[in-house]
């Protein structure tokens, strides 16, 4: 967390950690962060179950916290929802978000904007085929970040109404400290 982080920033981070029940991520996000120099023997949240959406199962073994899902983001989110119980499923990585949003599998989007321009990465919403209406539910500005929360507004018919869990998405741009 930034040296400018306030008690409000820390409270937001503590709440995110406390509510976190499972992670769904794409293979690219997984490969950028696993192993030595990344998460080590755990996942992004230690022993919190992590479901990796991929086209091909890995040929080597990985720590048991990781489950590789080859039948799509919807399946990974459903498996994560079961593993999370009453806690929150968080989506990690742009491609998983881009797959889940049009399917109606995201209830909330939280974005933490920090005053740093990185200059790279995958645009979070770059490949959406149509607009998705959001309702802003919270804005908190601190010296370290602007924390934004949005509820995803469902169309009247609703899609995939069977997903009743609190599948939420976090798009975090909080930089890691040295």
Short mmCIF file of C-alpha atoms in Angstrom, two decimals:
data_model
loop_
_atom_site.label_atom_id
_atom_site.label_comp_id
_atom_site.label_asym_id
_atom_site.label_seq_id
_atom_site.Cartn_x
_atom_site.Cartn_y
_atom_site.Cartn_z
CA UNK A 1 0.00 0.00 0.00
CA UNK A 2 1.20 3.53 -0.76
CA UNK A 3 2.90 5.71 1.84
CA UNK A 4 -0.06 8.07 1.31
CA UNK A 5 -2.54 5.37 2.41
CA UNK A 6 -4.98 6.49 5.06
CA UNK A 7 -6.96 4.57 7.66
CA UNK A 8 -9.85 4.63 5.14
CA UNK A 9 -7.67 2.93 2.50
CA UNK A 10 -6.56 0.32 5.03
CA UNK A 11 -10.18 -0.32 6.09
CA UNK A 12 -11.18 -0.92 2.45
CA UNK A 13 -8.30 -3.38 1.98
CA UNK A 14 -9.12 -5.18 5.25
CA UNK A 15 -12.78 -5.55 4.20
CA UNK A 16 -11.78 -6.92 0.78
CA UNK A 17 -9.51 -9.49 2.43
CA UNK A 18 -12.12 -10.48 5.03
CA UNK A 19 -14.89 -11.01 2.42
CA UNK A 20 -12.72 -12.86 -0.13
CA UNK A 21 -13.94 -16.43 -0.64
CA UNK A 22 -12.52 -17.42 -4.04
CA UNK A 23 -10.67 -16.02 -7.05
CA UNK A 24 -11.32 -16.53 -10.78
CA UNK A 25 -8.53 -15.51 -13.13
CA UNK A 26 -7.31 -16.11 -16.65
CA UNK A 27 -4.25 -18.10 -17.58
CA UNK A 28 -2.25 -15.00 -18.53
CA UNK A 29 -2.79 -13.41 -15.10
CA UNK A 30 -1.88 -16.70 -13.47
CA UNK A 31 1.35 -17.12 -15.43
CA UNK A 32 2.48 -13.54 -14.73
CA UNK A 33 2.23 -14.05 -10.98
CA UNK A 34 2.75 -17.68 -9.99
CA UNK A 35 5.87 -19.22 -8.52
CA UNK A 36 9.06 -17.62 -7.30
CA UNK A 37 8.83 -13.84 -7.38
CA UNK A 38 5.04 -14.09 -7.46
CA UNK A 39 2.68 -15.71 -4.97
CA UNK A 40 4.99 -18.57 -4.05
CA UNK A 41 3.19 -21.76 -3.00
CA UNK A 42 -0.17 -20.05 -2.45
CA UNK A 43 -2.53 -18.12 -4.65
CA UNK A 44 -3.10 -14.35 -4.75
CA UNK A 45 -4.80 -14.61 -1.34
CA UNK A 46 -2.75 -17.43 0.17
CA UNK A 47 -4.95 -20.50 0.61
CA UNK A 48 -8.16 -18.93 -0.80
CA UNK A 49 -9.31 -21.21 -3.68
CA UNK A 50 -8.26 -19.92 -7.10
CA UNK A 51 -9.90 -21.02 -10.36
CA UNK A 52 -7.84 -20.45 -13.51
CA UNK A 53 -9.73 -20.24 -16.82
CA UNK A 54 -7.60 -21.84 -19.52
CA UNK A 55 -7.89 -23.61 -22.86
CA UNK A 56 -5.49 -26.38 -21.80
CA UNK A 57 -4.79 -28.03 -18.45
CA UNK A 58 -1.19 -27.51 -17.34
CA UNK A 59 1.35 -30.25 -17.95
CA UNK A 60 3.12 -29.72 -14.63
CA UNK A 61 1.68 -29.70 -11.13
CA UNK A 62 0.80 -26.59 -9.16
CA UNK A 63 -0.15 -26.02 -5.53
CA UNK A 64 -3.59 -27.42 -4.62
CA UNK A 65 -5.04 -23.93 -4.14
CA UNK A 66 -5.30 -23.75 -7.97
CA UNK A 67 -8.04 -25.44 -10.01
CA UNK A 68 -7.68 -25.22 -13.79
CA UNK A 69 -11.02 -24.90 -15.62
CA UNK A 70 -11.17 -25.66 -19.34
CA UNK A 71 -14.91 -25.25 -19.94
CA UNK A 72 -15.14 -21.47 -19.70
CA UNK A 73 -15.51 -18.51 -17.36
CA UNK A 74 -19.13 -19.34 -16.43
CA UNK A 75 -18.08 -22.78 -15.19
CA UNK A 76 -15.12 -21.34 -13.27
CA UNK A 77 -17.36 -18.74 -11.61
CA UNK A 78 -19.93 -21.38 -10.65
CA UNK A 79 -17.19 -23.59 -9.14
CA UNK A 80 -15.74 -20.59 -7.32
CA UNK A 81 -19.17 -19.64 -5.99
CA UNK A 82 -19.58 -23.10 -4.47
CA UNK A 83 -16.10 -22.98 -2.95
CA UNK A 84 -16.63 -19.46 -1.54
CA UNK A 85 -19.84 -20.32 0.32
CA UNK A 86 -21.28 -17.04 1.59
CA UNK A 87 -18.12 -15.06 0.82
CA UNK A 88 -17.32 -13.04 -2.30
CA UNK A 89 -15.91 -14.39 -5.56
CA UNK A 90 -13.47 -11.88 -7.06
CA UNK A 91 -12.43 -11.77 -10.70
CA UNK A 92 -8.76 -11.12 -11.38
CA UNK A 93 -7.69 -10.01 -14.82
CA UNK A 94 -9.27 -8.24 -17.76
CA UNK A 95 -10.14 -11.20 -19.97
CA UNK A 96 -12.15 -12.99 -17.27
CA UNK A 97 -14.06 -9.75 -16.62
CA UNK A 98 -14.69 -9.31 -20.35
CA UNK A 99 -16.14 -12.82 -20.53
CA UNK A 100 -18.23 -12.63 -17.33
CA UNK A 101 -19.87 -9.22 -17.82
CA UNK A 102 -21.85 -10.00 -21.03
CA UNK A 103 -23.02 -13.27 -19.47
CA UNK A 104 -24.58 -11.42 -16.54
CA UNK A 105 -22.18 -13.00 -14.04
CA UNK A 106 -20.94 -9.80 -12.39
CA UNK A 107 -22.98 -8.07 -9.71
CA UNK A 108 -20.56 -5.34 -8.70
CA UNK A 109 -17.41 -3.68 -10.00
CA UNK A 110 -14.94 -1.98 -7.70
CA UNK A 111 -12.12 0.06 -9.15
CA UNK A 112 -9.30 1.59 -7.13
CA UNK A 113 -7.65 4.37 -9.13
CA UNK A 114 -4.20 5.42 -7.95
CA UNK A 115 -2.28 8.46 -9.20
CA UNK A 116 0.21 6.41 -11.25
CA UNK A 117 0.20 5.87 -15.03
CA UNK A 118 1.60 2.42 -15.73
CA UNK A 119 1.52 2.52 -19.53
CA UNK A 120 0.74 -1.12 -20.24
CA UNK A 121 -1.55 -4.05 -19.60
CA UNK A 122 -4.86 -5.26 -20.98
CA UNK A 123 -7.73 -2.75 -21.04
CA UNK A 124 -10.29 -3.88 -18.46
CA UNK A 125 -13.34 -3.33 -20.65
CA UNK A 126 -11.69 -3.20 -24.08
CA UNK A 127 -13.53 -6.02 -25.87
CA UNK A 128 -17.13 -5.62 -24.73
CA UNK A 129 -19.50 -5.88 -27.70
CA UNK A 130 -22.19 -3.69 -26.14
CA UNK A 131 -22.64 -1.22 -23.35
CA UNK A 132 -23.42 -2.38 -19.83
CA UNK A 133 -25.23 0.01 -17.54
CA UNK A 134 -23.69 0.65 -14.13
CA UNK A 135 -25.06 2.43 -11.08
CA UNK A 136 -22.47 4.17 -8.91
CA UNK A 137 -22.92 3.05 -5.31
CA UNK A 138 -19.85 4.51 -3.63
CA UNK A 139 -17.04 6.99 -4.17
CA UNK A 140 -14.28 7.58 -1.64
CA UNK A 141 -11.33 9.81 -2.45
CA UNK A 142 -8.17 9.68 -0.34
CA UNK A 143 -4.65 10.96 -1.04
CA UNK A 144 -3.65 7.40 -2.08
CA UNK A 145 -6.59 6.44 -4.33
CA UNK A 146 -10.12 7.06 -5.50
CA UNK A 147 -12.21 4.02 -4.62
CA UNK A 148 -15.24 3.51 -6.88
CA UNK A 149 -18.03 0.94 -6.56
CA UNK A 150 -20.68 0.24 -9.19
CA UNK A 151 -23.65 -2.12 -9.26
CA UNK A 152 -24.19 -3.81 -12.62
CA UNK A 153 -27.75 -2.98 -13.76
CA UNK A 154 -29.52 -6.07 -15.10
CA UNK A 155 -31.81 -6.05 -18.10
CA UNK A 156 -35.48 -6.73 -17.22
CA UNK A 157 -35.35 -10.34 -18.43
CA UNK A 158 -32.08 -10.98 -16.60
CA UNK A 159 -29.50 -13.48 -17.76
CA UNK A 160 -28.38 -16.57 -15.94
CA UNK A 161 -30.61 -15.87 -12.96
CA UNK A 162 -29.42 -19.13 -11.41
CA UNK A 163 -26.30 -17.38 -10.14
CA UNK A 164 -27.59 -15.98 -6.86
CA UNK A 165 -24.28 -15.72 -5.07
CA UNK A 166 -22.49 -12.46 -4.52
CA UNK A 167 -20.17 -12.82 -7.48
CA UNK A 168 -18.29 -9.55 -7.38
CA UNK A 169 -15.42 -8.26 -9.36
CA UNK A 170 -12.49 -6.23 -8.23
CA UNK A 171 -10.36 -4.33 -10.67
CA UNK A 172 -7.57 -3.13 -8.46
CA UNK A 173 -4.84 -0.84 -9.59
CA UNK A 174 -3.31 -0.42 -6.13
CA UNK A 175 0.46 -0.64 -6.59
CA UNK A 176 2.47 -2.99 -4.40
CA UNK A 177 4.90 -1.35 -2.01
CA UNK A 178 8.65 -1.85 -2.26
#
